CSV table of C-alpha atoms in Angstrom, one decimal:
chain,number,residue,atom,x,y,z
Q,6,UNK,CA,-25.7,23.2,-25.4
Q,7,UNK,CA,-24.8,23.5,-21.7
Q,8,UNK,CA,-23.5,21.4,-19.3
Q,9,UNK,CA,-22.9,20.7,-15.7
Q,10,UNK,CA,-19.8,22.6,-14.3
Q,11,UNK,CA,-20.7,22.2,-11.0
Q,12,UNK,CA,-19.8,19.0,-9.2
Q,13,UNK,CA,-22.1,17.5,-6.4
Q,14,UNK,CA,-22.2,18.2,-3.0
Q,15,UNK,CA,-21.7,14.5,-1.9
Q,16,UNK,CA,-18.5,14.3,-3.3
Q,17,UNK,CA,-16.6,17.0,-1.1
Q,18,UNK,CA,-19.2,15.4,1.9
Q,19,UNK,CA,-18.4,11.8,1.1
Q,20,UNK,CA,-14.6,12.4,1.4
Q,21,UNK,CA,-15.2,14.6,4.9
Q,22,UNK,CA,-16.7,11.5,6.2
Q,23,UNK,CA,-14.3,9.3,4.6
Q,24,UNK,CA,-11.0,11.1,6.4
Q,25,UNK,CA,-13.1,11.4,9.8
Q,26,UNK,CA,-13.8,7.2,9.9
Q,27,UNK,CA,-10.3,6.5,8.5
Q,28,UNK,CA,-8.3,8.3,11.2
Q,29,UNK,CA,-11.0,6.8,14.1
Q,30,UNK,CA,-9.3,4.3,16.3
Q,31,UNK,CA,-11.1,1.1,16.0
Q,32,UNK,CA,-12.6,-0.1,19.3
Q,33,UNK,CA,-10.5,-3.1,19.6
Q,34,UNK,CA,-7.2,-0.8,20.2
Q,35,UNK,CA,-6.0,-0.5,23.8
Q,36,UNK,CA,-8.9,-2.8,24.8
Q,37,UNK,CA,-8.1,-6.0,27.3
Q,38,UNK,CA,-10.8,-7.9,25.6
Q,39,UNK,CA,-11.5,-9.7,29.3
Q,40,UNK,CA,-14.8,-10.3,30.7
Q,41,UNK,CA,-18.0,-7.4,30.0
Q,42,UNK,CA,-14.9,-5.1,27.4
Q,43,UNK,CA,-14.9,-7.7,25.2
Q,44,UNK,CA,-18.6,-7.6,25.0
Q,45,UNK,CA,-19.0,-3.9,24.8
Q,46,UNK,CA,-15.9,-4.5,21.9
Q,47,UNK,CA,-17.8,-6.4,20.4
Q,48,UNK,CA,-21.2,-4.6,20.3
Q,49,UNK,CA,-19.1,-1.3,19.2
Q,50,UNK,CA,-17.2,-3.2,16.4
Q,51,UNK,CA,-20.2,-4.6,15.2
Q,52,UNK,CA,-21.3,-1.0,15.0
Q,53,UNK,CA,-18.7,-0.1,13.3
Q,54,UNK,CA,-18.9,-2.6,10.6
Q,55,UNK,CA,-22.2,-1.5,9.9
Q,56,UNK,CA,-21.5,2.4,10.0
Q,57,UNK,CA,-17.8,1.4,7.0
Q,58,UNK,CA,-20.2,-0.4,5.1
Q,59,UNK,CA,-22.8,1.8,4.9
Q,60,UNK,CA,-20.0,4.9,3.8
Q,61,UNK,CA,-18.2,2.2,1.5
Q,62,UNK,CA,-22.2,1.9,-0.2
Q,63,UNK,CA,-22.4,5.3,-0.5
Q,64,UNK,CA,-18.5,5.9,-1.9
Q,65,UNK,CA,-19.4,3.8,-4.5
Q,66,UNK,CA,-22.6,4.7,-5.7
Q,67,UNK,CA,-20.8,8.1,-5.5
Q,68,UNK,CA,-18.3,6.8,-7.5
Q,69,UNK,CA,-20.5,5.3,-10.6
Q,70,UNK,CA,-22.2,8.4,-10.7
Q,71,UNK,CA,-19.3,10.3,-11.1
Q,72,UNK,CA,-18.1,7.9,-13.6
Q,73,UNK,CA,-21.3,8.2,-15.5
Q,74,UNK,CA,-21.1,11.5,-15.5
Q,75,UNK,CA,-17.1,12.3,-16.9
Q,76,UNK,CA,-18.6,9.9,-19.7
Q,77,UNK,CA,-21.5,12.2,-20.6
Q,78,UNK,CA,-19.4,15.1,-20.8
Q,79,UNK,CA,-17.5,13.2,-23.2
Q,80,UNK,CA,-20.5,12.2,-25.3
Q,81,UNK,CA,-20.9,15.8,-25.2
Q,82,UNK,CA,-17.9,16.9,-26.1
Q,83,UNK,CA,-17.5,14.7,-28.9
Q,84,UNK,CA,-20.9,16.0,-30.3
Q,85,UNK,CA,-19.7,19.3,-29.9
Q,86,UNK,CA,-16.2,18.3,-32.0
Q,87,UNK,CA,-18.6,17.3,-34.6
Q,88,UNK,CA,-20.8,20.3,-34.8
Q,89,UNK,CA,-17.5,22.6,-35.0
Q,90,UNK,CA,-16.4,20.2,-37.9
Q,91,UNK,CA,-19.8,21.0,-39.6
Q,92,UNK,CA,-18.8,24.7,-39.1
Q,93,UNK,CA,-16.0,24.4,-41.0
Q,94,UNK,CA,-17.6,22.3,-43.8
Q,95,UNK,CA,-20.4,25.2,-44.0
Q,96,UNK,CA,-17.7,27.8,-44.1
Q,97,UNK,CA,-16.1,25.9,-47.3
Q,98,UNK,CA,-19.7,25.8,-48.9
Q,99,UNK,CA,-19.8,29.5,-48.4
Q,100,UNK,CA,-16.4,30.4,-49.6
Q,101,UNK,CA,-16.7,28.2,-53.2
Q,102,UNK,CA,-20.3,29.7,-53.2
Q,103,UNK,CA,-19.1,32.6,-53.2
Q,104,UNK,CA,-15.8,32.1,-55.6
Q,105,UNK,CA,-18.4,30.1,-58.3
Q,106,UNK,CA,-20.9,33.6,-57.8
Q,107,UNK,CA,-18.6,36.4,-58.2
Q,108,UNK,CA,-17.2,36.8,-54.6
Q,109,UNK,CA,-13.3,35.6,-56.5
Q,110,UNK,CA,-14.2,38.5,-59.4
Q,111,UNK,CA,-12.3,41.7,-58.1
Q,112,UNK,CA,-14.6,44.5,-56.6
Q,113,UNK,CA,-14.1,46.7,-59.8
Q,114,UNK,CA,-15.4,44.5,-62.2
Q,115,UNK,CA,-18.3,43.2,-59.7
Q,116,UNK,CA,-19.3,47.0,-60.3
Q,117,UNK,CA,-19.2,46.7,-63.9
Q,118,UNK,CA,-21.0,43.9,-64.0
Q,119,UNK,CA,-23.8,44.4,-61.7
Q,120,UNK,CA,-27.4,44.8,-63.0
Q,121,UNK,CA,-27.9,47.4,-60.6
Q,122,UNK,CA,-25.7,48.6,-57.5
Q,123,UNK,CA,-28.7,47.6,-55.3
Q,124,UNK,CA,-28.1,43.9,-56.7
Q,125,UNK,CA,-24.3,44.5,-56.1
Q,126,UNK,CA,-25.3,45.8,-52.2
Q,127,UNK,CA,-27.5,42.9,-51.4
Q,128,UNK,CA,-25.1,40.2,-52.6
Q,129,UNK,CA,-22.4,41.8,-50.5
Q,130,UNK,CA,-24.5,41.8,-47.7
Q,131,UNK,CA,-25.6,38.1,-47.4
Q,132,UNK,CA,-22.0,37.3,-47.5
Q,133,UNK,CA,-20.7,39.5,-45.4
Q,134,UNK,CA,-24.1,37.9,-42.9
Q,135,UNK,CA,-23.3,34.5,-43.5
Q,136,UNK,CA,-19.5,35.4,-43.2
Q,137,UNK,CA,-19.9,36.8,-39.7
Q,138,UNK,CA,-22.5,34.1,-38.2
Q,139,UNK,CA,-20.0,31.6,-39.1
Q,140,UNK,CA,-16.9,33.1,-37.6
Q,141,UNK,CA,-19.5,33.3,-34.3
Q,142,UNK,CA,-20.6,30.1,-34.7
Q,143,UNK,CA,-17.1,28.5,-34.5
Q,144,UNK,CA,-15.9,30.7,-31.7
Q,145,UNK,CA,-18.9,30.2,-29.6
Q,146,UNK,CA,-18.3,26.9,-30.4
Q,147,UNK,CA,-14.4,26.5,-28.9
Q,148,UNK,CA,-15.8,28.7,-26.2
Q,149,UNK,CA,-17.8,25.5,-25.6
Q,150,UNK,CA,-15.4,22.5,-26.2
Q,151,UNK,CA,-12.8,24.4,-23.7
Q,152,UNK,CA,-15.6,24.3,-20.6
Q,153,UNK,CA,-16.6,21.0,-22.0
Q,154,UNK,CA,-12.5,20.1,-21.4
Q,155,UNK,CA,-12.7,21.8,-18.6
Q,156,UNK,CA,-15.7,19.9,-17.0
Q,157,UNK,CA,-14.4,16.5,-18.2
Q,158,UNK,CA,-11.2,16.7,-16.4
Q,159,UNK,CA,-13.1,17.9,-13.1
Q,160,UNK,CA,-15.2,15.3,-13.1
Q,161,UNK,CA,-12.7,12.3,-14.2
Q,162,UNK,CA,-10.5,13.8,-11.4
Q,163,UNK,CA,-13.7,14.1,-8.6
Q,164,UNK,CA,-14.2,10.0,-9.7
Q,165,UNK,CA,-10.9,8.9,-9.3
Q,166,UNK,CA,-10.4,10.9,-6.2
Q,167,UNK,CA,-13.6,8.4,-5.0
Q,168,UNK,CA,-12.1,5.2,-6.0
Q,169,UNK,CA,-8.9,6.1,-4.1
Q,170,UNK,CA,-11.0,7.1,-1.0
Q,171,UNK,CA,-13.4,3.8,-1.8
Q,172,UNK,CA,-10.1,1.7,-1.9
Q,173,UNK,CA,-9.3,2.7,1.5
Q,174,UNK,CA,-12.1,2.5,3.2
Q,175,UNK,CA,-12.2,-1.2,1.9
Q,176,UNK,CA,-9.5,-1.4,3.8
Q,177,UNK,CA,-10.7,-0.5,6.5
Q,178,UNK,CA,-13.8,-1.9,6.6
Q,179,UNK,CA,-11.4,-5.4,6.3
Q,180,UNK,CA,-9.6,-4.4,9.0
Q,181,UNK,CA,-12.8,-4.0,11.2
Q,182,UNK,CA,-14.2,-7.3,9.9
Q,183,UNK,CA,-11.6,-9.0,11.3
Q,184,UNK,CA,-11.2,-7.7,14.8
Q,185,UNK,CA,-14.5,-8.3,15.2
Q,186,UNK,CA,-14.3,-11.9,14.1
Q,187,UNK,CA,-11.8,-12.8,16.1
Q,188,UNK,CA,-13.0,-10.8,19.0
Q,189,UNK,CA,-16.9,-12.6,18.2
Q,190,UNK,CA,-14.7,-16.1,18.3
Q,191,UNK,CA,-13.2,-14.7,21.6
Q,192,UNK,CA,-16.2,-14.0,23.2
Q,193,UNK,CA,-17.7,-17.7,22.5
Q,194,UNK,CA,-14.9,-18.8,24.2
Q,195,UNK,CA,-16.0,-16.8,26.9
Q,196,UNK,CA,-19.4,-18.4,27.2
Q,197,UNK,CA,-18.7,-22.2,26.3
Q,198,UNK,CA,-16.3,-21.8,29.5
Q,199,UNK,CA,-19.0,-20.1,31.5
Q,200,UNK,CA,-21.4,-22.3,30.1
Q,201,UNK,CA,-19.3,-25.7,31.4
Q,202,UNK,CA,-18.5,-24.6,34.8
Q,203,UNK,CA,-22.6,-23.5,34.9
Q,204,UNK,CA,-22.1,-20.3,36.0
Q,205,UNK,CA,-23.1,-17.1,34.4
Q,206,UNK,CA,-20.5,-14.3,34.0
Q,207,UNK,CA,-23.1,-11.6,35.4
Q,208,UNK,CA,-24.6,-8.9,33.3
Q,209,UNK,CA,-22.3,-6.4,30.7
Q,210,UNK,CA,-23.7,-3.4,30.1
Q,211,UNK,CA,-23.8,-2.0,26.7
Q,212,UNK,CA,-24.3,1.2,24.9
Q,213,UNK,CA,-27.9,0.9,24.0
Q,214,UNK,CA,-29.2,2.4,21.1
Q,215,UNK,CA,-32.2,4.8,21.3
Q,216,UNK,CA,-35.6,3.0,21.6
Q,217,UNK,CA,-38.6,3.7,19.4
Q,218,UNK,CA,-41.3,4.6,21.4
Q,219,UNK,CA,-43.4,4.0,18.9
Q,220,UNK,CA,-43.4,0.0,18.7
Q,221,UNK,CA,-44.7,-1.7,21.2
Q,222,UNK,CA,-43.6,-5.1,20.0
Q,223,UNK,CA,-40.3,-5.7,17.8
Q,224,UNK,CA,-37.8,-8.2,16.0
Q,225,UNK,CA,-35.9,-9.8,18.5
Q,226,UNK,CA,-32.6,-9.3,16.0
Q,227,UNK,CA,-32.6,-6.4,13.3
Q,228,UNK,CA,-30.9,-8.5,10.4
Q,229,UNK,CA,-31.0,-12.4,10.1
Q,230,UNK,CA,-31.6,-15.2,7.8
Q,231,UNK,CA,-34.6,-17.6,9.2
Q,232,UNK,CA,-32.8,-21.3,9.6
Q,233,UNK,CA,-34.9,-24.2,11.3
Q,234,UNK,CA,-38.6,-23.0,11.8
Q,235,UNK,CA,-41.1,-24.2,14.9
Q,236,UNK,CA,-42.5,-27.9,14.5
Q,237,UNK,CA,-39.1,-28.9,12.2
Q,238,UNK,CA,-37.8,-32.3,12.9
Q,239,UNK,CA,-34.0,-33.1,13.2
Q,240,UNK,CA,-31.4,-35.2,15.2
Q,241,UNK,CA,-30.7,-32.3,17.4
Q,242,UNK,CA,-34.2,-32.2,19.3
Q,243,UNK,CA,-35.9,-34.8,21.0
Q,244,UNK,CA,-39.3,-34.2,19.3
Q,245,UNK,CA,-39.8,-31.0,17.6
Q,246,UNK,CA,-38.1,-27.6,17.2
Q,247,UNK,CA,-39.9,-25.4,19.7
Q,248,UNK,CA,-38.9,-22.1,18.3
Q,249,UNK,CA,-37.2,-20.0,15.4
Q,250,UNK,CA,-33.8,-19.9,14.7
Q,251,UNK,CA,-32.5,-16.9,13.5
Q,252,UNK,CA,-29.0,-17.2,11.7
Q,253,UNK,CA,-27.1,-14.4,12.7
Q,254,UNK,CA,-23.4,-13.8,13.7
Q,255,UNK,CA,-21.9,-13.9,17.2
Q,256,UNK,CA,-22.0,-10.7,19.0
Q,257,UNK,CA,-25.4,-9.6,16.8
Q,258,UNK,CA,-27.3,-7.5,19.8
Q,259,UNK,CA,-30.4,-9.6,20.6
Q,260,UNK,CA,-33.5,-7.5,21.9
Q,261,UNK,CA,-36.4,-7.8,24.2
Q,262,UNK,CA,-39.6,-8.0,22.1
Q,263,UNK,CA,-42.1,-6.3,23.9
Q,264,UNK,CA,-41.7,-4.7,27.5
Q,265,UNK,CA,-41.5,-7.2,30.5
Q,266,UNK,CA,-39.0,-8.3,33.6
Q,267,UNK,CA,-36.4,-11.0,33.4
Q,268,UNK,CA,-37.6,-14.5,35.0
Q,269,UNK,CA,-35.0,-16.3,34.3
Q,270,UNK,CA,-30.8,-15.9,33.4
Q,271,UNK,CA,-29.1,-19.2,33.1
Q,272,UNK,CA,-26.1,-20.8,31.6
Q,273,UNK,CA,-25.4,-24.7,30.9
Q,274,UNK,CA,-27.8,-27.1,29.5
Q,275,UNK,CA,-29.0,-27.5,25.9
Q,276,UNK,CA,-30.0,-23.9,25.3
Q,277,UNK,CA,-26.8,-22.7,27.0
Q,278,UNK,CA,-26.7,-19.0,28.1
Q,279,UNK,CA,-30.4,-18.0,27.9
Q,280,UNK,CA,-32.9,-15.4,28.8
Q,281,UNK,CA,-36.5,-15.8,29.9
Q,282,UNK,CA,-38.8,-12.5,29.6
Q,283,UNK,CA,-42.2,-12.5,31.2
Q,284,UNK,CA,-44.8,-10.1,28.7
Q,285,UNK,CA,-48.2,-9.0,29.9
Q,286,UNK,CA,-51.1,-11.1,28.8
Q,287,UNK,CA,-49.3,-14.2,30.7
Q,288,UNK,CA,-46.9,-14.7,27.5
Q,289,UNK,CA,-43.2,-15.2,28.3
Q,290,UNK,CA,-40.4,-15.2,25.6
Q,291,UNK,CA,-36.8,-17.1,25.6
Q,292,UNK,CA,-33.5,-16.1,24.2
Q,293,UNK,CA,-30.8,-18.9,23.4
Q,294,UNK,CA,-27.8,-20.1,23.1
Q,295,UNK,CA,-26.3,-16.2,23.7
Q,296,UNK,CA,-22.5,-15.8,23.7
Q,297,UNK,CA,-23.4,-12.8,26.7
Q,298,UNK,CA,-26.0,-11.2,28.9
Q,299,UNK,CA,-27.2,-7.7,29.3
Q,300,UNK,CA,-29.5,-8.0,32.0
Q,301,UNK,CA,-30.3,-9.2,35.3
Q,302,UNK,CA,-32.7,-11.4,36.8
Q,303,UNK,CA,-35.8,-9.6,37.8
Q,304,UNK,CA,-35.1,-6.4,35.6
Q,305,UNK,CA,-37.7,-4.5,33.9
Q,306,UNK,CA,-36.9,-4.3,29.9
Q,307,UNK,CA,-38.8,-2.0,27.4
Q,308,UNK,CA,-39.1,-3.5,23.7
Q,309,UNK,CA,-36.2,-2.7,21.5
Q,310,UNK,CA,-33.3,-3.3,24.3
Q,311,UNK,CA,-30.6,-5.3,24.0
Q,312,UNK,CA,-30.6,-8.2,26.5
Q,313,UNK,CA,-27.7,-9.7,25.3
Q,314,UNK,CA,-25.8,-11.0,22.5
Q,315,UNK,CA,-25.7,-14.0,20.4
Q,316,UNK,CA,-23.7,-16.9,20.0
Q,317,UNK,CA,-23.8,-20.7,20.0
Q,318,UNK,CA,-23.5,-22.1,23.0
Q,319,UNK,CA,-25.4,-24.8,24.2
Q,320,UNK,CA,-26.3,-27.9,21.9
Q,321,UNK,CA,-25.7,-25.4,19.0
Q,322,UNK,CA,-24.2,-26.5,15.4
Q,323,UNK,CA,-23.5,-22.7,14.5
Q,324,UNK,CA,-24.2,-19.4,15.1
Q,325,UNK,CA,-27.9,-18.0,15.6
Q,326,UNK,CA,-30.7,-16.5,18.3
Q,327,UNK,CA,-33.3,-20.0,19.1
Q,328,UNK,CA,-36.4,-17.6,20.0
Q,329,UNK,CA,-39.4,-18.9,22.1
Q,330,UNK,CA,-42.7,-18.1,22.9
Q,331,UNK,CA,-44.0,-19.9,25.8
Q,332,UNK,CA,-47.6,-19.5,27.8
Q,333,UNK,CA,-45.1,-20.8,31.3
Q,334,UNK,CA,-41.5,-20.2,32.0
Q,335,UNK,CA,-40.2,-23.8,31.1
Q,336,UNK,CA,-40.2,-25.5,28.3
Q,337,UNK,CA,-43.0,-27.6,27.0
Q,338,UNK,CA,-45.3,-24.8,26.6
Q,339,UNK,CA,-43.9,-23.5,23.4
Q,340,UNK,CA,-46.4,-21.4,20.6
Q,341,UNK,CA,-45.1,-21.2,16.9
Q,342,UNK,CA,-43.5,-17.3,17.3
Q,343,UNK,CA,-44.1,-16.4,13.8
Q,344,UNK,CA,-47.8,-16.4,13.7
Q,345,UNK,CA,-47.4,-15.1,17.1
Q,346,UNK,CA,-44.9,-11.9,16.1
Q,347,UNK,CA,-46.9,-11.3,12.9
Q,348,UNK,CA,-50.6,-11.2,15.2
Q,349,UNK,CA,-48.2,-8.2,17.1
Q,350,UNK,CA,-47.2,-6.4,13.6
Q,351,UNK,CA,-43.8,-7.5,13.5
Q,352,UNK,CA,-43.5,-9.6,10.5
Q,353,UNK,CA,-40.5,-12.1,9.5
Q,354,UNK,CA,-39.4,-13.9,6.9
């Protein structure tokens, strides 16, 4: 019977990690939170977020498999109690075997009484054999329940060890949660004022991430929920929905789809803080109701960038990204973007 005595490397790496994002400073400390910092806060928090709940993920699947396995070696040792307990039994079996065959008759008499002293020889023998393999059997056998101990305490140890590292870095991926709602909350503030006085608050430049070279055409958020499709009636529109909603949080980075300039950066109105993007094959895209900007007017994008980030301002009930595809600039000209994304291989739903 063996068993694992070595504990996995992603526990010792898991808790590495673990110390290193616990004693990082949080991008909200020592930060103003005025103007384009508060974006770039936001964008790093929101990084942030994603990096404590991807290590909380792993902790904890860490953790149950640890769990799972202190169990097993328990199962194991337990079997292990059992066999030694049949050991012993055997042993008795041996010993009244013996006792009921002669083995209790003194070794003078057994002489006597023996046929032969070659019957006498062989019936010494087989006990003497089954006297030895038992004595083995049952040291071998504590040999084995001690590592068995010895693993079980290891790996209960290694799990809790986990859930005290998990339980922190629930904590901290709390505490990051909420500086970044209330710094999300502080940059809508930001652009419902920009928004009323009409005026955008120029471009912030962010930390972009590293572009795939490979796609030509992309999601124009990473993550979402779909919320009112193209075509849907409602109180809020005039006539129709002209584009897709994505339901996503404030401060979620929103991207270019494809490569193009900027025709258009604007704040006030019903879409509030937009972004206009002329494609190649006379297509042009539109970003709504963003809480900020990344780009200019006239800039040259490449699919994949951040142009801003989202928000609700605007004639907006919540958070979310309204994305349009238009064959002109203004509205009026507006193509279902699903069909349209999907035709480019970029599928949502």
């Amino acid at each position: 019977m063996r068993s694992s005595r070595r504990l996995p490397l992603l526990v010792p790496a898991l808790l590495c990690v673990f110390a290193v994002l616990a004693a990082r400073p949080t991008a909200a400390d020592g930060d103003s939170g005025d103007g384009p910092a508060l974006s770039a806060q936001v964008a790093r928090l929101y990084q942030d977020a994603a990096v404590a709940t991807q290590r909380y993920e792993a902790g904890r699947r860490a953790a149950e498999e640890q769990r799972a396995r202190a169990q097993h070696v328990e199962e194991l040792l337990d079997r292990e109690r059992q066999r030694i307990a049949g050991l012993h039994d055997d042993l008795g079996r041996i010993a009244r075997a013996q006792y009921r065959s002669g083995g209790g008759i003194p070794l003078a008499a057994r002489i006597i009484l023996a046929d032969s002293p070659e019957e006498l020889m062989r019936g010494q023998h087989f006990f003497s054999q089954a006297d030895t393999a038992v004595n083995q059997a049952i040291s071998r056998s504590r040999h084995a329940e001690a590592r068995l101990t010895a693993d079980e305490a290891k790996a209960a140890s290694a799990w809790r060890e986990l859930e005290k590292r998990n339980t922190e870095l629930a904590s901290l991926q709390e505490s990051i949660r909420a500086k970044l709602e209330e710094a999300r909350w502080r940059l809508q503030g930001q652009a419902d004022e920009a928004v009323a006085a009409g005026s955008c608050r120029g471009a912030v430049r962010l930390d972009q991430p590293p572009l795939d070279g490979t796609r030509t055409w992309v999601a124009p958020v990473r993550t979402y929920r779909l919320s009112a499709g193209f075509g849907s009636g409602g109180a809020r529109w005039a006539h129709r929905h002209t584009g897709q909603d994505f339901a996503v949080p404030i401060g979620t980075p929103v991207r270019a789809v494809g490569a193009g300039h900027v025709v258009r950066v604007s704040c006030g109105g019903a879409f509030g803080i937009q972004v206009v993007i002329q494609h190649t094959g006379g297509y042009y895209t539109q970003y709504a109701h963003l809480a900020a900007v990344a780009v200019d007017q006239g800039q040259r994008v490449a699919a994949g960038q951040w142009i801003g980030q989202s928000g609700t301002s605007g004639n907006s009930t919540g958070p979310h990204l309204h994305f349009e595809v238009r064959v002109t600039p203004e509205m009026g000209s507006a193509l279902d973007p699903v069909p349209w994304l999907a035709a480019r291989g970029v599928p949502v739903g």
